[in-house]
PDB file of N, CA, C and O in Angstrom:
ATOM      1  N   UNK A 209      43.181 -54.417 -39.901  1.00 68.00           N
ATOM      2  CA  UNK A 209      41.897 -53.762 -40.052  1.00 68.00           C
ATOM      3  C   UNK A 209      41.995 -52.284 -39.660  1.00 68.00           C
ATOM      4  O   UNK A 209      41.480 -51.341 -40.260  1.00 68.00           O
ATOM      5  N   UNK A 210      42.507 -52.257 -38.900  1.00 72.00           N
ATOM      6  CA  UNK A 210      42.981 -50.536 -38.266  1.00 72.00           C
ATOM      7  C   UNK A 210      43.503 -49.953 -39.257  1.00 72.00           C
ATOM      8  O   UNK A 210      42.976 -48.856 -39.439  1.00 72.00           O
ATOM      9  N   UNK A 211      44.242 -50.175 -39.926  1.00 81.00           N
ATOM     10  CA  UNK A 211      45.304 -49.262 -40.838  1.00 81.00           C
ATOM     11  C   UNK A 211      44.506 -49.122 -41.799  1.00 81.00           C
ATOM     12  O   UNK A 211      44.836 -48.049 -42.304  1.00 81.00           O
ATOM     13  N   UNK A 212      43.511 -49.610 -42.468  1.00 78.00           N
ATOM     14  CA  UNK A 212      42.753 -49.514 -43.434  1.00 78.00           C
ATOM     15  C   UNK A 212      41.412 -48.170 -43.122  1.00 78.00           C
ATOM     16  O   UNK A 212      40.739 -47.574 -43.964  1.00 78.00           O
ATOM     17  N   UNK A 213      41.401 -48.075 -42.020  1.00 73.00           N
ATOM     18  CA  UNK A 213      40.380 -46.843 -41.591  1.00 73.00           C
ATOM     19  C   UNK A 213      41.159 -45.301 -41.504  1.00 73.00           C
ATOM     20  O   UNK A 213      40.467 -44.288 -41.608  1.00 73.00           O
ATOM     21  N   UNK A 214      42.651 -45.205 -41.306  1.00 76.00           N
ATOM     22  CA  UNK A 214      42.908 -44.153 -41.126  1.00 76.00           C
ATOM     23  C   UNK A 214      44.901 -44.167 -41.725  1.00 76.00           C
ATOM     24  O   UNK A 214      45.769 -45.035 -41.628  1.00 76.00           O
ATOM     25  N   UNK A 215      44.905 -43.436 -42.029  1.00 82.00           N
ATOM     26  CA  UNK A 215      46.983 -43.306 -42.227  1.00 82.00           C
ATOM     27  C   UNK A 215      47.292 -43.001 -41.081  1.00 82.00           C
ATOM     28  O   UNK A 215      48.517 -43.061 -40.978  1.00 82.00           O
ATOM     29  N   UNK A 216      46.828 -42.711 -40.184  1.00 81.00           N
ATOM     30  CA  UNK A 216      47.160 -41.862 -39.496  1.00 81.00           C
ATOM     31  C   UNK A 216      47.278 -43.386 -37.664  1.00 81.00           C
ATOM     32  O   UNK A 216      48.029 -43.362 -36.689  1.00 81.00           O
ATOM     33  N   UNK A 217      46.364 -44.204 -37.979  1.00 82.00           N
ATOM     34  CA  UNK A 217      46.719 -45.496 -37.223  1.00 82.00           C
ATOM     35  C   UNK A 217      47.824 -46.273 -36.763  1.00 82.00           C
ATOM     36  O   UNK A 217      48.606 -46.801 -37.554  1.00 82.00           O
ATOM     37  N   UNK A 218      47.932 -46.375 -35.476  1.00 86.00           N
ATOM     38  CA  UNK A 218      49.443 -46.988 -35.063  1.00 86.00           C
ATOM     39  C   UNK A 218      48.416 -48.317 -34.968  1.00 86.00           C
ATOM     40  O   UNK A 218      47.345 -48.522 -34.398  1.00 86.00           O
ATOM     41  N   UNK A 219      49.495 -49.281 -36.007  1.00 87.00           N
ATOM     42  CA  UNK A 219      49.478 -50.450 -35.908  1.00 87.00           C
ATOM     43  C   UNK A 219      50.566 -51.293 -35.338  1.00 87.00           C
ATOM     44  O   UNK A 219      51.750 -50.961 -35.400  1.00 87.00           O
ATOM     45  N   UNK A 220      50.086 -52.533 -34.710  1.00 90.00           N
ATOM     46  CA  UNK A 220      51.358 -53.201 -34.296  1.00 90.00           C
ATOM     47  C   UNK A 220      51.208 -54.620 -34.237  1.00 90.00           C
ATOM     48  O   UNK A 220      50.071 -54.872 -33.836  1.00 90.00           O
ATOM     49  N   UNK A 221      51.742 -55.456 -34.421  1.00 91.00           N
ATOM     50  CA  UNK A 221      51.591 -56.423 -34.287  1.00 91.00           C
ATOM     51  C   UNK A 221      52.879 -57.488 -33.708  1.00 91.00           C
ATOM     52  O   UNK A 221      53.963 -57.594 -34.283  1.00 91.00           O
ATOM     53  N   UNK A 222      52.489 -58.240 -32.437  1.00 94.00           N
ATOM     54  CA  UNK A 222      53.550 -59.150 -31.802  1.00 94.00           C
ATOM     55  C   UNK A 222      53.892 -60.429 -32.315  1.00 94.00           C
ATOM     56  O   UNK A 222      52.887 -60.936 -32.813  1.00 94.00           O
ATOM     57  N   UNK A 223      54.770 -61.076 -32.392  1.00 96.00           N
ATOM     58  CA  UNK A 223      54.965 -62.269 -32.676  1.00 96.00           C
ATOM     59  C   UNK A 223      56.173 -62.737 -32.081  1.00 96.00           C
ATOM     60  O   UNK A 223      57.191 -62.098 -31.814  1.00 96.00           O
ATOM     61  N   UNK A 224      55.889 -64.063 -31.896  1.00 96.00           N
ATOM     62  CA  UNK A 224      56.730 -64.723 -30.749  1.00 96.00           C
ATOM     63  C   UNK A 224      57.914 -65.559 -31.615  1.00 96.00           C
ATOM     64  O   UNK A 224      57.632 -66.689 -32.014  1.00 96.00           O
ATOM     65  N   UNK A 225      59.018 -65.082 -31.849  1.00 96.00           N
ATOM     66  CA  UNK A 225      60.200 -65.201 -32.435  1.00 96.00           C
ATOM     67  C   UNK A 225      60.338 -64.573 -34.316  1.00 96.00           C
ATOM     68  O   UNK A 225      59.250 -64.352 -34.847  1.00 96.00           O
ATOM     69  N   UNK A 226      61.285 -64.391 -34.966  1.00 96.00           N
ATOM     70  CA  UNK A 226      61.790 -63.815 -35.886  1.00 96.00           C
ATOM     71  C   UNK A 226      60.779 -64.292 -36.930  1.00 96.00           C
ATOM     72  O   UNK A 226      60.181 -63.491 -37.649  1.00 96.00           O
ATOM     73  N   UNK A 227      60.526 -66.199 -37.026  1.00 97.00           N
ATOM     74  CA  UNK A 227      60.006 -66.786 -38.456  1.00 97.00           C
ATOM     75  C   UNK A 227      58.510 -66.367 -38.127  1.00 97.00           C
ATOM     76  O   UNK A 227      57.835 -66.516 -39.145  1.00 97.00           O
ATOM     77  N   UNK A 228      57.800 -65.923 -37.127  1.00 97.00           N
ATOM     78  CA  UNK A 228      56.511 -65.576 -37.177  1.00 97.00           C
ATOM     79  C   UNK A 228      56.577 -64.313 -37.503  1.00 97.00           C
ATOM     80  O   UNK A 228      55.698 -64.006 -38.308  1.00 97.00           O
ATOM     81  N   UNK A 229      57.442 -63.249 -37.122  1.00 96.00           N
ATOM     82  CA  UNK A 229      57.349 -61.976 -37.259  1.00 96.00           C
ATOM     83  C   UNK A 229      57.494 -61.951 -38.944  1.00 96.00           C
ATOM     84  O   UNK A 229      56.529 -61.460 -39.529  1.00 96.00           O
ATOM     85  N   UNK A 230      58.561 -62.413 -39.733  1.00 96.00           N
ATOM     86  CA  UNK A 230      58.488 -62.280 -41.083  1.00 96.00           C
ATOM     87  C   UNK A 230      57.372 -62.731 -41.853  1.00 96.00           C
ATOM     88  O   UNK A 230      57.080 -62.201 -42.924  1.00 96.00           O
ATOM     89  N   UNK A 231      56.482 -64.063 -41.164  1.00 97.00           N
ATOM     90  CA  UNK A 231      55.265 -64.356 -42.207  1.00 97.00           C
ATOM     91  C   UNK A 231      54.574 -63.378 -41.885  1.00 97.00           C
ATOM     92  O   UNK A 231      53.719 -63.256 -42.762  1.00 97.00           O
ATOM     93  N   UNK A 232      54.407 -62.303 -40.821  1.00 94.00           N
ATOM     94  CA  UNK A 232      53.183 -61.894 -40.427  1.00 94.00           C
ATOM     95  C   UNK A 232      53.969 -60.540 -41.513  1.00 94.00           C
ATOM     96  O   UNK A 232      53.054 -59.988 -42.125  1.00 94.00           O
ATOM     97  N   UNK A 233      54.940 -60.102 -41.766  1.00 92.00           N
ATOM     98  CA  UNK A 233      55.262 -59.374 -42.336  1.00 92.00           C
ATOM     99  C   UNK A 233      54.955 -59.446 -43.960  1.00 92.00           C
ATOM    100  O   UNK A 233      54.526 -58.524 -44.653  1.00 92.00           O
ATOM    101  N   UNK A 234      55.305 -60.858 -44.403  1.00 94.00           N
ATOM    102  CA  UNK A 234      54.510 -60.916 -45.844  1.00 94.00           C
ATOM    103  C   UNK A 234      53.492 -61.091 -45.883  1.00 94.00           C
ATOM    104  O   UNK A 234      52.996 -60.914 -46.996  1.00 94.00           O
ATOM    105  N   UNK A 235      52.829 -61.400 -45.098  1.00 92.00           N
ATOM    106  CA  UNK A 235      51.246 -61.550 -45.463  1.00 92.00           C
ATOM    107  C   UNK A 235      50.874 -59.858 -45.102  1.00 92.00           C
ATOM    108  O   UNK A 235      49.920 -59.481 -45.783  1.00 92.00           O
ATOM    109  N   UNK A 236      51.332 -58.972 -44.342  1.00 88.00           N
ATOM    110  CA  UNK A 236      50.793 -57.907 -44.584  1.00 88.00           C
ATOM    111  C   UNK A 236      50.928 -57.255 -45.945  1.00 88.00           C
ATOM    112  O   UNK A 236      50.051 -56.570 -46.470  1.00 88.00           O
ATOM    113  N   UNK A 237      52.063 -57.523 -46.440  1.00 88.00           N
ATOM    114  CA  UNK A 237      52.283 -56.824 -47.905  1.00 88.00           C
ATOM    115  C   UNK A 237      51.538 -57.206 -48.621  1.00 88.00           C
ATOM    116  O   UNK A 237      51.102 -56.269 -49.290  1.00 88.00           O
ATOM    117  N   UNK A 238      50.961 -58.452 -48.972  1.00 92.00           N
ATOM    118  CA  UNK A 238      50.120 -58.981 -49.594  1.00 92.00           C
ATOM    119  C   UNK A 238      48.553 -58.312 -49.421  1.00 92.00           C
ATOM    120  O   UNK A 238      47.791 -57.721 -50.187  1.00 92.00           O
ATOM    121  N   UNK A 239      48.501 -58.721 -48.035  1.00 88.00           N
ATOM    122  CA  UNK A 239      47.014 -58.262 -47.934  1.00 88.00           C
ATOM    123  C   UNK A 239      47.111 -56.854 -47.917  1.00 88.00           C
ATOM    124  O   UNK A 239      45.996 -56.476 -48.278  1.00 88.00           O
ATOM    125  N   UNK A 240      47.833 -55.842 -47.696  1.00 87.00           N
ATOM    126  CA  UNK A 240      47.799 -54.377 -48.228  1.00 87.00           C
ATOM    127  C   UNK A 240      47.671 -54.118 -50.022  1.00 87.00           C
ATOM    128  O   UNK A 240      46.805 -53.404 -50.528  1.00 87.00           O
ATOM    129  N   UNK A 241      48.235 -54.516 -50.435  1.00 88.00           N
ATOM    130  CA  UNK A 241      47.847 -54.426 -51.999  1.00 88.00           C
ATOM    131  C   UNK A 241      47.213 -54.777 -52.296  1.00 88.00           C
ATOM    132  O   UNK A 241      46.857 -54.180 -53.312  1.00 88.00           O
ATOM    133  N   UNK A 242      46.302 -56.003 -51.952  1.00 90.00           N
ATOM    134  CA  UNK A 242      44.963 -56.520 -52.393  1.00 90.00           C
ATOM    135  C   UNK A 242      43.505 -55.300 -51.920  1.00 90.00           C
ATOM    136  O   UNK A 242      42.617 -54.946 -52.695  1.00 90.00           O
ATOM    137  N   UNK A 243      43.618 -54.987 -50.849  1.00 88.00           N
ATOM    138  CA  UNK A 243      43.028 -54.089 -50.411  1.00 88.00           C
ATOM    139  C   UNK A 243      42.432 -52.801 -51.618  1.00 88.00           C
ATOM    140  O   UNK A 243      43.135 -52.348 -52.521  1.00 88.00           O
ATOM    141  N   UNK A 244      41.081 -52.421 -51.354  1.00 89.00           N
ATOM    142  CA  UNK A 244      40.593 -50.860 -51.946  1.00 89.00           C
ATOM    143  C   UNK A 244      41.480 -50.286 -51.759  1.00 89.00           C
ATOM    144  O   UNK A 244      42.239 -49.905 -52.651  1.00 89.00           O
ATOM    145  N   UNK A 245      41.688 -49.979 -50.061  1.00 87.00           N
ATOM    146  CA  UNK A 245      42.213 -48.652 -49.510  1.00 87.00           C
ATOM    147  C   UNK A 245      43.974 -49.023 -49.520  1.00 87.00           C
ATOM    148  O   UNK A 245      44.718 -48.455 -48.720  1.00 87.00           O
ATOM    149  N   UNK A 246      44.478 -49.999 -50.488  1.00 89.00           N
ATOM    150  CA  UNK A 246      45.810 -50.169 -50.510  1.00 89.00           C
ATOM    151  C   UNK A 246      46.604 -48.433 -49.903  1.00 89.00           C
ATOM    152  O   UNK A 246      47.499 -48.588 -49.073  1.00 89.00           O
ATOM    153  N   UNK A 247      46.348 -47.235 -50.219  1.00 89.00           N
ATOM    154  CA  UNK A 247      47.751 -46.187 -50.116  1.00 89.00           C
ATOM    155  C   UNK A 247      47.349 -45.770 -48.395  1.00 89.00           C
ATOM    156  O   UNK A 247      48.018 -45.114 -47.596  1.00 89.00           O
ATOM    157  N   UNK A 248      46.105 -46.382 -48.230  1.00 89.00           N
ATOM    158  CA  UNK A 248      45.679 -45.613 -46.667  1.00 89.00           C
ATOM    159  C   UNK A 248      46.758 -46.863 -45.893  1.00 89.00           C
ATOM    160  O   UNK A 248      47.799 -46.550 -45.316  1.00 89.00           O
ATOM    161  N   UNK A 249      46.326 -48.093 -46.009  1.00 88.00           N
ATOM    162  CA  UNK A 249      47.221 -48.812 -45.359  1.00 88.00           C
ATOM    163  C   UNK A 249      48.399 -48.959 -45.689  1.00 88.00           C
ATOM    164  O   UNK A 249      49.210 -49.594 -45.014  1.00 88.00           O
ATOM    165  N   UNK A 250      48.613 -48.479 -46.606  1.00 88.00           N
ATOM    166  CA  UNK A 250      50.448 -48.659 -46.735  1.00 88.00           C
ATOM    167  C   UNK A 250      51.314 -47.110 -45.696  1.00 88.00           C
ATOM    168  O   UNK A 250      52.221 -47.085 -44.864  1.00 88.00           O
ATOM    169  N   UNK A 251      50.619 -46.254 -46.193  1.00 88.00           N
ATOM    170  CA  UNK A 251      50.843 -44.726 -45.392  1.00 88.00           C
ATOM    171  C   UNK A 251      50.811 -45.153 -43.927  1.00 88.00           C
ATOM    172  O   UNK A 251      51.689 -44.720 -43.179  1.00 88.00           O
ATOM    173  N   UNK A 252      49.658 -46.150 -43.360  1.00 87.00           N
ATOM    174  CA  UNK A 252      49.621 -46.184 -42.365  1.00 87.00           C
ATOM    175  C   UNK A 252      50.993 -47.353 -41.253  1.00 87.00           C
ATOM    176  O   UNK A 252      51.333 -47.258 -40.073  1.00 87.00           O
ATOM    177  N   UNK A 253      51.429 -48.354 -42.382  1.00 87.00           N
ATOM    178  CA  UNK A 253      52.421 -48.912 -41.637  1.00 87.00           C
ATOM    179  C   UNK A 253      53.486 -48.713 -41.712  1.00 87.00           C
ATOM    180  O   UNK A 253      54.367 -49.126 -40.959  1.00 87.00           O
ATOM    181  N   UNK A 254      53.658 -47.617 -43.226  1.00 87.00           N
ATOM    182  CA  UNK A 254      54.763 -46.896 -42.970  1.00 87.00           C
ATOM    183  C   UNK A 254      55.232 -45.701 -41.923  1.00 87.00           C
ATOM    184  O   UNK A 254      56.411 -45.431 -41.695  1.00 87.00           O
ATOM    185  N   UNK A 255      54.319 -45.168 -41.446  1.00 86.00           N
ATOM    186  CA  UNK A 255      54.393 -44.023 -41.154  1.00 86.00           C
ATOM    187  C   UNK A 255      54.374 -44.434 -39.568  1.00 86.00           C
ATOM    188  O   UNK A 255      55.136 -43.798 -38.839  1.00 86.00           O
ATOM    189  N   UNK A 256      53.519 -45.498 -38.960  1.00 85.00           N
ATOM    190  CA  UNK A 256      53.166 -46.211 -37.581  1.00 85.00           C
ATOM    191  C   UNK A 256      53.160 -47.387 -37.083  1.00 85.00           C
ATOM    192  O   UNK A 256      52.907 -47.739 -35.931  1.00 85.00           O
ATOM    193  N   UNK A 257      53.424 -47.941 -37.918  1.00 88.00           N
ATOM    194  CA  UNK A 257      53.170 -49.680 -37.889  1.00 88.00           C
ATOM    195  C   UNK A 257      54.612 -50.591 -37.975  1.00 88.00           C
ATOM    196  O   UNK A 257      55.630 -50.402 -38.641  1.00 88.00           O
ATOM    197  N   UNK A 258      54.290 -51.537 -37.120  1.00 89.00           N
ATOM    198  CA  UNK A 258      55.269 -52.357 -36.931  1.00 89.00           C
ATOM    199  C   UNK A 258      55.329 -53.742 -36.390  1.00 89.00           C
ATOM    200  O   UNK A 258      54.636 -53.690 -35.374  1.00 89.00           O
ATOM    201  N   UNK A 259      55.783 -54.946 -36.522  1.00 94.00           N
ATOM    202  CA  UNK A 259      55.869 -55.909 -36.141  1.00 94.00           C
ATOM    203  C   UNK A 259      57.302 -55.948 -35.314  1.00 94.00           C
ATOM    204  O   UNK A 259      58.390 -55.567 -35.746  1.00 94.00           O
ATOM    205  N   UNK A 260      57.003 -56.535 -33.947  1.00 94.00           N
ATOM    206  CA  UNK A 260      57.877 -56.556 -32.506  1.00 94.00           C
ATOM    207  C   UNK A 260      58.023 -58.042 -32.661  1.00 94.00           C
ATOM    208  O   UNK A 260      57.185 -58.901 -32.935  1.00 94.00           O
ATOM    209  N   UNK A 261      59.240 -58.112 -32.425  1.00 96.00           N
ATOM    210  CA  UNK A 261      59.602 -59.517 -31.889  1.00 96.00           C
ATOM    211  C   UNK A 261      59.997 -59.497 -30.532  1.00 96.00           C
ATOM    212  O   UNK A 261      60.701 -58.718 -29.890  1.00 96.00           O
ATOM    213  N   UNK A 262      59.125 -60.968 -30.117  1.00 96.00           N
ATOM    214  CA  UNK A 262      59.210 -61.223 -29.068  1.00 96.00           C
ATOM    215  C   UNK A 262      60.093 -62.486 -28.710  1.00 96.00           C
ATOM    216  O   UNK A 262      60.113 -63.419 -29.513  1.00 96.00           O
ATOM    217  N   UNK A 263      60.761 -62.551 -27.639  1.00 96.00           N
ATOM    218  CA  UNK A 263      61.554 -63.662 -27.238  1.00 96.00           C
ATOM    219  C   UNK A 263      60.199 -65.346 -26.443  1.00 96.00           C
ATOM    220  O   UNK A 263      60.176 -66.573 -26.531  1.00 96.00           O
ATOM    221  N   UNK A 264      59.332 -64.215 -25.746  1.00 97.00           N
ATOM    222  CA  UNK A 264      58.434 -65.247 -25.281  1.00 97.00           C
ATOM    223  C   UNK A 264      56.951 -64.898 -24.716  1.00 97.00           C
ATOM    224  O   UNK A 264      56.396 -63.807 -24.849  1.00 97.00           O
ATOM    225  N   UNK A 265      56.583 -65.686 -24.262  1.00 96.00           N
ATOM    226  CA  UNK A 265      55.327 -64.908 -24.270  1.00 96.00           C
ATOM    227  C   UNK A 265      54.855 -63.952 -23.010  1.00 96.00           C
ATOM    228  O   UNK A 265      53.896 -63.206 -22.809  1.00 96.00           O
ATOM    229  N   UNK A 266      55.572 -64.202 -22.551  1.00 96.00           N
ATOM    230  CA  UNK A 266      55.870 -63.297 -20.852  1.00 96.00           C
ATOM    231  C   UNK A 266      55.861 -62.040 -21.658  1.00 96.00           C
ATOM    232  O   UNK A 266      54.814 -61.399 -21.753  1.00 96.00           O
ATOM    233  N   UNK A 267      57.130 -61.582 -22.338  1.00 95.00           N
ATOM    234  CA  UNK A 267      57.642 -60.918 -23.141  1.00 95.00           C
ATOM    235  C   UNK A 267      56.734 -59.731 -23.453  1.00 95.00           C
ATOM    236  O   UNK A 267      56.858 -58.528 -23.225  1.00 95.00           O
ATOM    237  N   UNK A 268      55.316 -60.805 -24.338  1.00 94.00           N
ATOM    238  CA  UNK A 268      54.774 -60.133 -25.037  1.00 94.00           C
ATOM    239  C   UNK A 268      53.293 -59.623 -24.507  1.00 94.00           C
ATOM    240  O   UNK A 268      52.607 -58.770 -25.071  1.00 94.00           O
ATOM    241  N   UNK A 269      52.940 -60.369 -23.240  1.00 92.00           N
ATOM    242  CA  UNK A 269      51.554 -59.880 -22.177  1.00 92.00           C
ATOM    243  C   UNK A 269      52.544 -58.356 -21.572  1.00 92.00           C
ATOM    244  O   UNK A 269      52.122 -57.205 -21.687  1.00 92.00           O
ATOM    245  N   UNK A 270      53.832 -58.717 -20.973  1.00 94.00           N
ATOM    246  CA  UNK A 270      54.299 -57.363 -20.622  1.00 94.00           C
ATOM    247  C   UNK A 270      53.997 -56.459 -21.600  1.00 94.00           C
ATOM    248  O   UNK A 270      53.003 -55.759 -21.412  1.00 94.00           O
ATOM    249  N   UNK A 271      54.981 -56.236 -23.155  1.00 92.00           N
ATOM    250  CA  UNK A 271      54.176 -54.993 -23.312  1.00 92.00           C
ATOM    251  C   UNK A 271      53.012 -54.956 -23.996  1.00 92.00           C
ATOM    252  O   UNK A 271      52.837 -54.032 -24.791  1.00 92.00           O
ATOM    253  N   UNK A 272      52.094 -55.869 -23.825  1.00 90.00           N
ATOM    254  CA  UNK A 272      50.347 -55.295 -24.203  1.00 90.00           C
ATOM    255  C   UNK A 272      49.969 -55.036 -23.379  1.00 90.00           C
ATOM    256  O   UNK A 272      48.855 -54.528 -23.512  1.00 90.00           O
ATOM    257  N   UNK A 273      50.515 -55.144 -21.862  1.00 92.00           N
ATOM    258  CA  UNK A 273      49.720 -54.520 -20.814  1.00 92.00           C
ATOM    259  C   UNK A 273      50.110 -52.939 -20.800  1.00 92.00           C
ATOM    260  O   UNK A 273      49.276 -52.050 -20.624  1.00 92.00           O
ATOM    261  N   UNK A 274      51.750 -52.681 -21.052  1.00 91.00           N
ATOM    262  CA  UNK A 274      51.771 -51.219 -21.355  1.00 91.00           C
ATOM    263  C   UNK A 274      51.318 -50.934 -22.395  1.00 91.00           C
ATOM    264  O   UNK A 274      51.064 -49.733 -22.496  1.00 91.00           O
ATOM    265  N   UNK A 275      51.120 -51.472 -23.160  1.00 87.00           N
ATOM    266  CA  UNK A 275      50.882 -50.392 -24.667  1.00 87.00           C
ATOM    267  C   UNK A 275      49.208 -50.311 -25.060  1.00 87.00           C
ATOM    268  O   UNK A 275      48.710 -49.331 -25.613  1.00 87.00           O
ATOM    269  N   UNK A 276      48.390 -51.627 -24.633  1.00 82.00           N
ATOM    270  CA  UNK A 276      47.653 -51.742 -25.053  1.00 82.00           C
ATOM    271  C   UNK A 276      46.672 -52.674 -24.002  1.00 82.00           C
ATOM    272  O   UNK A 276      46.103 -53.733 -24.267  1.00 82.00           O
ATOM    273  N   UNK A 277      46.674 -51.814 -22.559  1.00 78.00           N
ATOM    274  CA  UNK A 277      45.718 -53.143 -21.829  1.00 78.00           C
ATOM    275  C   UNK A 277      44.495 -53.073 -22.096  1.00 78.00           C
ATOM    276  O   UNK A 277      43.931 -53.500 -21.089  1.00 78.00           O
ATOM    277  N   UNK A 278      43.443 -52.680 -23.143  1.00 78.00           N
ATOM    278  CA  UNK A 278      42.254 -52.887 -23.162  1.00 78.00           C
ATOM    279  C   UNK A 278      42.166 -53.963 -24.228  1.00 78.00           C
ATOM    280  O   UNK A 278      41.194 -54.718 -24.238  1.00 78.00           O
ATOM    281  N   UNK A 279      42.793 -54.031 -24.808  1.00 67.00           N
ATOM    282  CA  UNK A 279      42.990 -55.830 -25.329  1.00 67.00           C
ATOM    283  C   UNK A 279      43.125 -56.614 -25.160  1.00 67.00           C
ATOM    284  O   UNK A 279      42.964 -57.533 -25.963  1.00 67.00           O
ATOM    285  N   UNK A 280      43.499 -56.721 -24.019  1.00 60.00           N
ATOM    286  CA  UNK A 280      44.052 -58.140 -23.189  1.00 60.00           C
ATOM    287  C   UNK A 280      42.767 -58.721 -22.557  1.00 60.00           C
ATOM    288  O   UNK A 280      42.821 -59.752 -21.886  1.00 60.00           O
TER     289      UNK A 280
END
């Protein structure tokens, strides 16, 4: 939803081992081309965006507490 408001949006998204990180990776491609604003969100995960793999979930509260503790 972020990447669709601005190119300029750091997106990120965690997932807890490799086979979650790749679905979450095709389903973004998907749902970016379906999209109006398809070139805002594509600019935007190219340019900022990324899917982290995580080993566990310890892993992954550590860095949302650095990167992002008002989400938690």
């Amino acid at each position: 939803a972020q990447a669709e408001h601005d190119e300029a949006a750091c997106v990120v998204a965690l997932a807890l081992g490799r086979e979650v990180a790749e679905k979450i990776e095709a389903s973004l491609r998907v749902q970016a081309a379906a999209t109006k604003r398809s070139a805002i969100v594509k600019r935007a995960l190219e340019g900022q965006g990324g899917v982290l793999q995580a080993t566990s979930r310890e892993q992954m509260v550590a860095f949302a507490t650095m990167y992002a503790p008002e989400h938690l």
